[in-house]
Amino acid sequence: FTLNRYANPNAAAASKAEVLASVNGDEITVGDLDRLKDNYKQMFGAQFNAMQFGGDRRFLEGLISDRAIAQEAVRLGFAASDAEVAAAIRKQFVDASGAFMGLDKYKERVSSQYGSVEAFENTLRNQLAADKLRAFVTAGVTVSEKEVEEDYKKKNTSLDLTVVNVSADKLAAKMQPSDEEVQKFYDEHKAEFRYFDPQKKIRYLFINQAKVGEKLNIPDAELRAAYDQLKPENKLAGVRAQEIVLKVARPDLDNDVLNKATKLLADMRGGTSQAVTAEKFAEVARGNSEDPATAKNGGWLPQPVKKAANPTATKDPAQHVFDLNAEGEVYEPVKYGNAYYIIRRGDAVTKTFEEAKPELVVTQRNNRAYKVAADLAARAAARLKETKDFQKVARELSAEANMKPEEMIKETGFVKPGDDVKDIGSSPQFEDAIKPLENPGDIGDRVPVKDGFAVPSLVEKRDPRIPDLSEVKDKVADRVKQEKARGALEQAAKDVADGANSAADLKAAAEKHGLEAAPLPSFHLGTPLGDAGASAAADDAISNLKEGEITKTPIKVGESWVVVGVTKRKDADLAEFAKQRDSLVQSALDARRGDVFEDYVGALKNRLQREGKIKIYEDVLARVEEPDTMDLPPARPPVPRSR
């Protein structure tokens, strides 16, 4: 039910049949892109937004990679046969008994997800060929047991640290440069503070989209129509689940409990990996589960499980039902706290209209509020150009905007391109809107800004120039602090290290120099040292420290220097490594093969691009691409793939 309120209004103009890109003549359409995004929506639910995965261009890059891989596989003789495709289908589409679900059900399922049976089978054929190509490319990749053991030690040695991060920002915060120092620095560097662009002070009329939306009434008939159009996955209220809980009374019994959980699951499955009936699971739960509240009910949880935005953070084992594809599937025993959990997926529970209504109201209001606010801002722009009177126009439109007139009129300081404007942020759209304003009183057109729309007007303009010290005194002072701090970093870190004989002394030594010694529990080599970041040099130094010792020689990490003390150390259990050796070596080998194959695919795409065999139709992409939003966190995921 989420809404990207900045969604491109022209997105619908591109039909599914339009070609977005081609790879050696093999065309990728808007429909292909939509189907890939639909797959991600099914996985991530209502919170999915393409921008969080890098936007439509990143999804398109994934499709291009898939086509390039498939073509390369065929070129090298790794095409999948009809018999291989048929075998894969029969293995993938099975019912609760493990048998092929039947042609009709198979066609229905793949048509709903891929648009047609032909589209799915082409995708599957490409995947099988890609798997063969991957196996061929990575056949010679190896990893030594010694490498894996060193990595295991690194990841499984746990240290409680005390870290003193001596950074320029922290030192600078303690400094107070004199007026003479600031003046001297300004005189020597004044050209560096030059304004190369005009500065403009802007008054603007603001229309808050959320305020406009609060006044909108959405009829039940419209909400019911929206409810009826929701895809089944967006009507999902949750999934019923059963659990078996086996508690670990003492740490030395952990393996025994895990073995018991594994055997119970194997017995329920009857020696196969197929689904388990609710009745069979309930019988085992009643006889074995150590959670009395659910055991007496056959392991059934009292409420459907709702998908969490961050399942890992919730520490709820029931969230694993969403890692299972079908009713009756059971998740492998997983440990949370002091118990092992076996989780079975039950039936999906659909939201009623009344349950979905609050979210539907928000979505429909947001949908309509965007247009109403945009129209109101357009009328405001027209009236301002007629009257040149902000107060009058604000009074005229305040009731429709659901705002007080004084809330609608805002003013910036002197701003230039790239500045972070109060209440607006760094906005290229706003910069473009004020660029044509050259004379005081000029009125611009409406422009989307954070939380709504603005209609700007020029109050005053200052031409490019070197500003007086009074205008940039704070910036100059900050530069002086940073320069002085950078020159004092290493010595400050040495003073802290010299003032401490053990990890227990670090806190007092740091405070003596106006710095902070921060505890860093459960540190593992290869992970960041708090704000300082990660460093191979730091890992080498820390790995050799015993409990109570400190790095008497400060370590440079990025732009900072750190002094580290070890308050507690627990080395990796090499006996446990011996038990896991085979699986760890295989995991490391899989990871290295993945890296090698990604490099191979990257080189393949580069070659095709140089040869002009990859074409992206930017005009079509521009009409479907979702623009950046101002309220989404940055993300750098892997290129989304269609498989």
CSV table of C-alpha atoms in Angstrom, one decimal, residues 131-472:
chain,number,residue,atom,x,y,z
A,131,ASP,CA,24.3,-22.6,-14.7
A,132,LYS,CA,26.3,-24.7,-17.3
A,133,LEU,CA,28.3,-21.6,-18.3
A,134,ARG,CA,29.0,-20.7,-14.7
A,135,ALA,CA,30.2,-24.3,-14.0
A,136,PHE,CA,32.5,-24.1,-17.0
A,137,VAL,CA,34.0,-20.7,-16.2
A,138,THR,CA,34.6,-21.5,-12.5
A,139,ALA,CA,35.8,-25.1,-13.0
A,140,GLY,CA,39.4,-24.2,-12.2
A,141,VAL,CA,38.7,-22.1,-9.1
A,142,THR,CA,40.2,-23.4,-5.9
A,143,VAL,CA,40.5,-22.3,-2.3
A,144,SER,CA,43.0,-23.7,0.2
A,145,GLU,CA,42.1,-25.1,3.6
A,146,LYS,CA,44.7,-22.8,5.2
A,147,GLU,CA,42.9,-19.7,3.8
A,148,VAL,CA,39.6,-21.0,5.1
A,149,GLU,CA,41.0,-21.7,8.5
A,150,GLU,CA,42.5,-18.2,8.7
A,151,ASP,CA,39.2,-16.7,7.7
A,152,TYR,CA,37.5,-18.8,10.4
A,153,LYS,CA,39.9,-17.6,13.0
A,154,LYS,CA,39.3,-14.0,11.9
A,155,LYS,CA,35.5,-14.3,12.0
A,156,ASN,CA,35.2,-16.3,15.2
A,157,THR,CA,37.8,-14.7,17.5
A,158,SER,CA,35.8,-12.4,19.7
A,159,LEU,CA,37.3,-9.4,21.5
A,160,ASP,CA,36.0,-6.8,23.8
A,161,LEU,CA,37.8,-3.6,23.0
A,162,THR,CA,38.3,-0.1,24.3
A,163,VAL,CA,38.9,2.2,21.3
A,164,VAL,CA,40.1,5.8,21.3
A,165,ASN,CA,39.4,7.3,17.9
A,166,VAL,CA,41.5,10.4,17.4
A,167,SER,CA,39.9,12.1,14.4
A,168,ALA,CA,40.2,15.7,13.1
A,169,ASP,CA,36.5,16.4,13.8
A,170,LYS,CA,36.9,15.4,17.4
A,171,LEU,CA,40.0,17.4,18.0
A,172,ALA,CA,38.6,20.3,16.0
A,173,ALA,CA,35.5,20.4,18.3
A,174,LYS,CA,37.8,21.2,21.2
A,175,MET,CA,39.6,24.0,19.5
A,176,GLN,CA,38.8,27.7,19.6
A,177,PRO,CA,40.9,29.7,17.1
A,178,SER,CA,41.6,33.3,17.8
A,179,ASP,CA,40.2,36.1,15.7
A,180,GLU,CA,43.8,36.8,14.6
A,181,GLU,CA,44.2,33.2,13.3
A,182,VAL,CA,40.8,33.3,11.5
A,183,GLN,CA,41.7,36.7,9.9
A,184,LYS,CA,45.2,35.4,8.8
A,185,PHE,CA,43.7,32.3,7.3
A,186,TYR,CA,41.1,34.3,5.4
A,187,ASP,CA,43.7,36.7,4.1
A,188,GLU,CA,45.8,33.8,2.8
A,189,HIS,CA,42.9,31.7,1.3
A,190,LYS,CA,40.1,34.2,0.5
A,191,ALA,CA,40.0,33.1,-3.1
A,192,GLU,CA,39.0,29.6,-1.9
A,193,PHE,CA,35.8,31.1,-0.4
A,194,ARG,CA,34.7,32.8,-3.7
A,195,TYR,CA,31.1,32.5,-4.7
A,196,PHE,CA,31.2,31.4,-8.4
A,197,ASP,CA,27.4,31.5,-8.8
A,198,PRO,CA,25.0,34.3,-7.9
A,199,GLN,CA,23.4,34.1,-4.5
A,200,LYS,CA,19.6,34.6,-4.4
A,201,LYS,CA,17.3,35.2,-1.5
A,202,ILE,CA,14.0,33.5,-2.3
A,203,ARG,CA,10.5,34.0,-0.9
A,204,TYR,CA,8.1,31.1,-1.7
A,205,LEU,CA,4.6,30.1,-1.2
A,206,PHE,CA,4.5,26.5,0.2
A,207,ILE,CA,1.7,24.0,-0.3
A,208,ASN,CA,2.0,21.0,2.1
A,209,GLN,CA,0.8,17.8,0.4
A,210,ALA,CA,0.0,16.0,3.7
A,211,LYS,CA,-2.0,19.0,5.0
A,212,VAL,CA,-4.0,19.0,1.8
A,213,GLY,CA,-4.6,15.3,2.1
A,214,GLU,CA,-6.0,15.6,5.6
A,215,LYS,CA,-9.1,17.4,4.2
A,216,LEU,CA,-9.8,14.8,1.6
A,217,ASN,CA,-12.6,12.4,2.1
A,218,ILE,CA,-12.3,9.0,0.4
A,219,PRO,CA,-15.7,7.3,-0.2
A,220,ASP,CA,-16.0,3.7,0.8
A,221,ALA,CA,-16.9,2.8,-2.7
A,222,GLU,CA,-13.6,4.0,-4.0
A,223,LEU,CA,-11.7,2.2,-1.2
A,224,ARG,CA,-13.6,-1.0,-2.0
A,225,ALA,CA,-12.7,-0.7,-5.6
A,226,ALA,CA,-9.0,-0.2,-4.7
A,227,TYR,CA,-9.2,-3.2,-2.4
A,228,ASP,CA,-10.7,-5.4,-5.1
A,229,GLN,CA,-7.8,-4.4,-7.4
A,230,LEU,CA,-5.1,-5.4,-5.0
A,231,LYS,CA,-2.9,-8.3,-5.9
A,232,PRO,CA,-3.3,-11.3,-3.5
A,233,GLU,CA,0.2,-10.7,-2.0
A,234,ASN,CA,-0.9,-7.2,-1.1
A,235,LYS,CA,-3.9,-8.5,0.7
A,236,LEU,CA,-1.8,-10.8,2.9
A,237,ALA,CA,-2.5,-10.2,6.6
A,238,GLY,CA,-0.1,-12.9,7.7
A,239,VAL,CA,0.7,-16.6,7.6
A,240,ARG,CA,-0.4,-19.1,10.2
A,241,ALA,CA,2.5,-21.1,11.6
A,242,GLN,CA,3.3,-24.0,13.9
A,243,GLU,CA,6.4,-24.4,16.0
A,244,ILE,CA,8.3,-26.9,18.0
A,245,VAL,CA,10.5,-25.5,20.7
A,246,LEU,CA,13.4,-27.4,22.2
A,247,LYS,CA,15.2,-25.6,25.0
A,248,VAL,CA,19.0,-25.8,25.6
A,249,ALA,CA,19.3,-26.2,29.3
A,250,ARG,CA,23.1,-25.9,29.3
A,251,PRO,CA,25.7,-24.9,26.7
A,252,ASP,CA,27.3,-28.3,26.6
A,253,LEU,CA,23.9,-29.8,25.5
A,254,ASP,CA,23.6,-27.6,22.5
A,255,ASN,CA,24.6,-30.3,19.9
A,256,ASP,CA,22.4,-32.9,21.6
A,257,VAL,CA,19.3,-30.6,21.3
A,258,LEU,CA,20.2,-29.7,17.7
A,259,ASN,CA,20.5,-33.4,16.8
A,260,LYS,CA,17.1,-34.1,18.4
A,261,ALA,CA,15.5,-31.3,16.4
A,262,THR,CA,17.1,-32.5,13.2
A,263,LYS,CA,15.9,-36.1,13.8
A,264,LEU,CA,12.3,-34.9,14.6
A,265,LEU,CA,12.2,-33.0,11.4
A,266,ALA,CA,13.6,-36.0,9.4
A,267,ASP,CA,11.0,-38.3,10.9
A,268,MET,CA,8.2,-35.9,10.1
A,269,ARG,CA,9.4,-35.7,6.5
A,270,GLY,CA,9.7,-39.4,6.2
A,271,GLY,CA,13.1,-39.4,4.7
A,272,THR,CA,12.2,-36.8,2.0
A,273,SER,CA,12.3,-33.0,1.8
A,274,GLN,CA,8.7,-32.7,1.1
A,275,ALA,CA,5.9,-30.9,3.0
A,276,VAL,CA,4.6,-32.0,6.4
A,277,THR,CA,0.9,-32.2,7.2
A,278,ALA,CA,-0.5,-30.0,10.0
A,279,GLU,CA,-1.7,-33.1,11.8
A,280,LYS,CA,1.6,-34.8,11.8
A,281,PHE,CA,3.4,-31.7,12.9
A,282,ALA,CA,0.8,-31.1,15.7
A,283,GLU,CA,1.3,-34.7,17.0
A,284,VAL,CA,5.1,-34.2,17.2
A,285,ALA,CA,4.7,-30.8,18.8
A,286,ARG,CA,2.3,-32.1,21.5
A,287,GLY,CA,4.8,-34.8,22.4
A,288,ASN,CA,8.1,-32.8,22.2
A,289,SER,CA,7.7,-29.1,22.2
A,290,GLU,CA,8.8,-27.4,25.4
A,291,ASP,CA,6.6,-24.3,25.0
A,292,PRO,CA,3.5,-25.2,26.9
A,293,ALA,CA,1.5,-22.4,25.5
A,294,THR,CA,1.7,-23.6,21.9
A,295,ALA,CA,2.5,-27.3,22.4
A,296,LYS,CA,-1.0,-28.1,23.7
A,297,ASN,CA,-2.5,-26.5,20.5
A,298,GLY,CA,-0.3,-28.7,18.2
A,299,GLY,CA,2.3,-26.0,17.9
A,300,TRP,CA,0.0,-23.4,16.4
A,301,LEU,CA,0.9,-19.8,17.2
A,302,PRO,CA,-2.0,-17.9,18.5
A,303,GLN,CA,-1.9,-15.2,15.8
A,304,PRO,CA,-0.9,-15.2,12.1
A,305,VAL,CA,2.7,-14.1,11.6
A,306,LYS,CA,3.1,-10.7,10.0
A,307,LYS,CA,6.1,-10.0,7.9
A,308,ALA,CA,8.5,-7.6,9.7
A,309,ALA,CA,10.3,-4.8,7.8
A,310,ASN,CA,13.6,-6.2,9.2
A,311,PRO,CA,13.0,-9.9,10.1
A,312,THR,CA,16.6,-10.3,11.4
A,313,ALA,CA,16.3,-7.4,13.8
A,314,THR,CA,13.1,-8.8,15.3
A,315,LYS,CA,14.8,-11.9,16.6
A,316,ASP,CA,11.5,-13.8,15.9
A,317,PRO,CA,12.1,-17.3,14.6
A,318,ALA,CA,8.5,-17.4,13.2
A,319,GLN,CA,9.6,-14.9,10.5
A,320,HIS,CA,11.2,-17.9,8.8
A,321,VAL,CA,7.7,-18.8,7.5
A,322,PHE,CA,8.4,-16.1,4.8
A,323,ASP,CA,11.5,-18.0,3.7
A,324,LEU,CA,9.2,-21.0,2.8
A,325,ASN,CA,7.4,-21.0,-0.5
A,326,ALA,CA,4.3,-23.2,0.2
A,327,GLU,CA,2.0,-24.4,2.9
A,328,GLY,CA,3.3,-27.4,4.7
A,329,GLU,CA,7.0,-26.6,4.1
A,330,VAL,CA,9.2,-26.7,7.3
A,331,TYR,CA,12.2,-24.6,8.0
A,332,GLU,CA,15.4,-26.3,9.2
A,333,PRO,CA,16.0,-26.1,13.0
A,334,VAL,CA,17.2,-22.6,13.9
A,335,LYS,CA,18.5,-21.3,17.2
A,336,TYR,CA,17.1,-18.2,18.9
A,337,GLY,CA,18.2,-17.4,22.4
A,338,ASN,CA,18.5,-20.6,24.4
A,339,ALA,CA,16.2,-22.8,22.2
A,340,TYR,CA,16.0,-24.4,18.8
A,341,TYR,CA,12.8,-23.8,16.8
A,342,ILE,CA,11.3,-25.9,14.0
A,343,ILE,CA,8.8,-23.7,12.1
A,344,ARG,CA,6.1,-25.0,9.7
A,345,ARG,CA,4.3,-22.7,7.3
A,346,GLY,CA,0.5,-22.9,7.5
A,347,ASP,CA,-2.2,-21.3,5.3
A,348,ALA,CA,-2.1,-17.6,4.3
A,349,VAL,CA,-4.6,-15.3,6.0
A,350,THR,CA,-6.1,-12.6,3.8
A,351,LYS,CA,-6.9,-9.1,5.1
A,352,THR,CA,-10.6,-8.2,5.1
A,353,PHE,CA,-11.7,-4.9,3.6
A,354,GLU,CA,-12.1,-3.4,7.1
A,355,GLU,CA,-8.5,-4.5,8.1
A,356,ALA,CA,-7.0,-3.1,4.9
A,357,LYS,CA,-9.1,0.1,5.1
A,358,PRO,CA,-6.7,2.3,7.2
A,359,GLU,CA,-3.8,1.6,4.8
A,360,LEU,CA,-6.1,2.1,1.7
A,361,VAL,CA,-7.2,5.5,3.1
A,362,VAL,CA,-3.6,6.6,3.4
A,363,THR,CA,-2.7,5.4,-0.1
A,364,GLN,CA,-5.8,6.9,-1.8
A,365,ARG,CA,-5.4,10.2,0.1
A,366,ASN,CA,-1.7,10.4,-0.9
A,367,ASN,CA,-2.6,9.6,-4.5
A,368,ARG,CA,-5.2,12.3,-4.6
A,369,ALA,CA,-3.4,14.8,-2.4
A,370,TYR,CA,-0.5,14.9,-4.9
A,371,LYS,CA,-2.7,16.0,-7.7
A,372,VAL,CA,-4.8,18.4,-5.5
A,373,ALA,CA,-1.6,20.0,-4.1
A,374,ALA,CA,-0.1,20.3,-7.6
A,375,ASP,CA,-3.2,21.9,-9.0
A,376,LEU,CA,-3.4,24.3,-6.0
A,377,ALA,CA,0.2,25.3,-6.4
A,378,ALA,CA,-0.4,26.0,-10.1
A,379,ARG,CA,-3.3,28.3,-9.2
A,380,ALA,CA,-1.1,30.0,-6.6
A,381,ALA,CA,1.6,30.6,-9.2
A,382,ALA,CA,-0.9,32.2,-11.6
A,383,ARG,CA,-2.4,34.4,-8.8
A,384,LEU,CA,1.1,35.5,-7.6
A,385,LYS,CA,2.0,36.5,-11.2
A,386,GLU,CA,-1.2,38.5,-11.3
A,387,THR,CA,-1.0,40.2,-7.9
A,388,LYS,CA,2.6,40.0,-6.8
A,389,ASP,CA,1.1,39.8,-3.3
A,390,PHE,CA,2.1,36.8,-1.2
A,391,GLN,CA,-0.1,37.7,1.8
A,392,LYS,CA,-3.2,38.1,-0.4
A,393,VAL,CA,-2.7,34.8,-2.2
A,394,ALA,CA,-1.9,32.9,1.0
A,395,ARG,CA,-5.2,34.2,2.5
A,396,GLU,CA,-7.1,33.3,-0.6
A,397,LEU,CA,-5.8,29.7,-0.7
A,398,SER,CA,-5.2,28.9,3.0
A,399,ALA,CA,-8.5,27.1,3.5
A,400,GLU,CA,-8.0,24.8,0.6
A,401,ALA,CA,-4.4,24.2,1.6
A,402,ASN,CA,-5.5,23.4,5.2
A,403,MET,CA,-2.8,25.8,6.4
A,404,LYS,CA,-2.5,29.1,8.1
A,405,PRO,CA,-1.4,31.9,5.7
A,406,GLU,CA,1.7,32.5,7.8
A,407,GLU,CA,2.7,28.8,7.4
A,408,MET,CA,2.5,29.1,3.6
A,409,ILE,CA,4.9,32.0,3.2
A,410,LYS,CA,8.6,31.0,3.7
A,411,GLU,CA,11.9,32.7,2.9
A,412,THR,CA,15.4,31.4,2.3
A,413,GLY,CA,18.7,33.0,3.2
A,414,PHE,CA,21.1,33.8,0.3
A,415,VAL,CA,21.5,30.5,-1.5
A,416,LYS,CA,23.4,29.2,-4.5
A,417,PRO,CA,23.4,25.9,-6.5
A,418,GLY,CA,24.4,23.0,-4.3
A,419,ASP,CA,23.4,24.6,-1.0
A,420,ASP,CA,21.3,22.8,1.6
A,421,VAL,CA,18.3,25.0,1.8
A,422,LYS,CA,16.4,25.1,5.0
A,423,ASP,CA,13.1,23.0,4.9
A,424,ILE,CA,14.0,22.0,1.3
A,425,GLY,CA,17.4,20.4,1.4
A,426,SER,CA,19.7,20.1,-1.6
A,427,SER,CA,17.2,20.1,-4.5
A,428,PRO,CA,18.1,20.3,-8.2
A,429,GLN,CA,14.4,20.9,-9.0
A,430,PHE,CA,14.3,24.0,-6.8
A,431,GLU,CA,17.6,25.3,-8.2
A,432,ASP,CA,16.2,24.9,-11.7
A,433,ALA,CA,13.0,26.8,-10.7
A,434,ILE,CA,14.9,29.8,-9.3
A,435,LYS,CA,17.5,29.9,-12.0
A,436,PRO,CA,15.5,32.1,-14.4
A,437,LEU,CA,14.6,34.6,-11.7
A,438,GLU,CA,16.9,37.6,-12.3
A,439,ASN,CA,15.0,40.7,-11.1
A,440,PRO,CA,13.5,41.2,-7.6
A,441,GLY,CA,9.8,40.4,-7.7
A,442,ASP,CA,10.1,37.8,-10.5
A,443,ILE,CA,7.7,34.9,-9.9
A,444,GLY,CA,8.6,31.3,-10.9
A,445,ASP,CA,6.5,28.3,-11.7
A,446,ARG,CA,5.4,25.7,-9.2
A,447,VAL,CA,8.1,23.2,-8.3
A,448,PRO,CA,7.9,19.9,-6.3
A,449,VAL,CA,9.9,20.2,-3.1
A,450,LYS,CA,10.2,18.1,0.1
A,451,ASP,CA,6.7,17.5,1.5
A,452,GLY,CA,4.8,19.4,-1.2
A,453,PHE,CA,5.1,22.2,-3.7
A,454,ALA,CA,6.7,25.7,-3.8
A,455,VAL,CA,6.1,28.8,-5.9
A,456,PRO,CA,9.3,30.9,-5.7
A,457,SER,CA,9.9,34.6,-6.1
A,458,LEU,CA,13.3,36.5,-6.1
A,459,VAL,CA,13.7,38.9,-3.2
A,460,GLU,CA,17.4,39.9,-3.7
A,461,LYS,CA,20.4,38.8,-5.8
A,462,ARG,CA,24.1,39.0,-5.2
A,463,ASP,CA,26.5,38.5,-8.1
A,464,PRO,CA,29.5,36.1,-8.0
A,465,ARG,CA,32.3,37.6,-5.8
A,466,ILE,CA,34.7,37.0,-2.9
A,467,PRO,CA,32.6,37.5,0.2
A,468,ASP,CA,33.7,39.6,3.2
A,469,LEU,CA,35.1,37.7,6.2
A,470,SER,CA,31.9,38.5,8.2
A,471,GLU,CA,29.8,36.5,5.7
A,472,VAL,CA,31.9,33.4,5.9
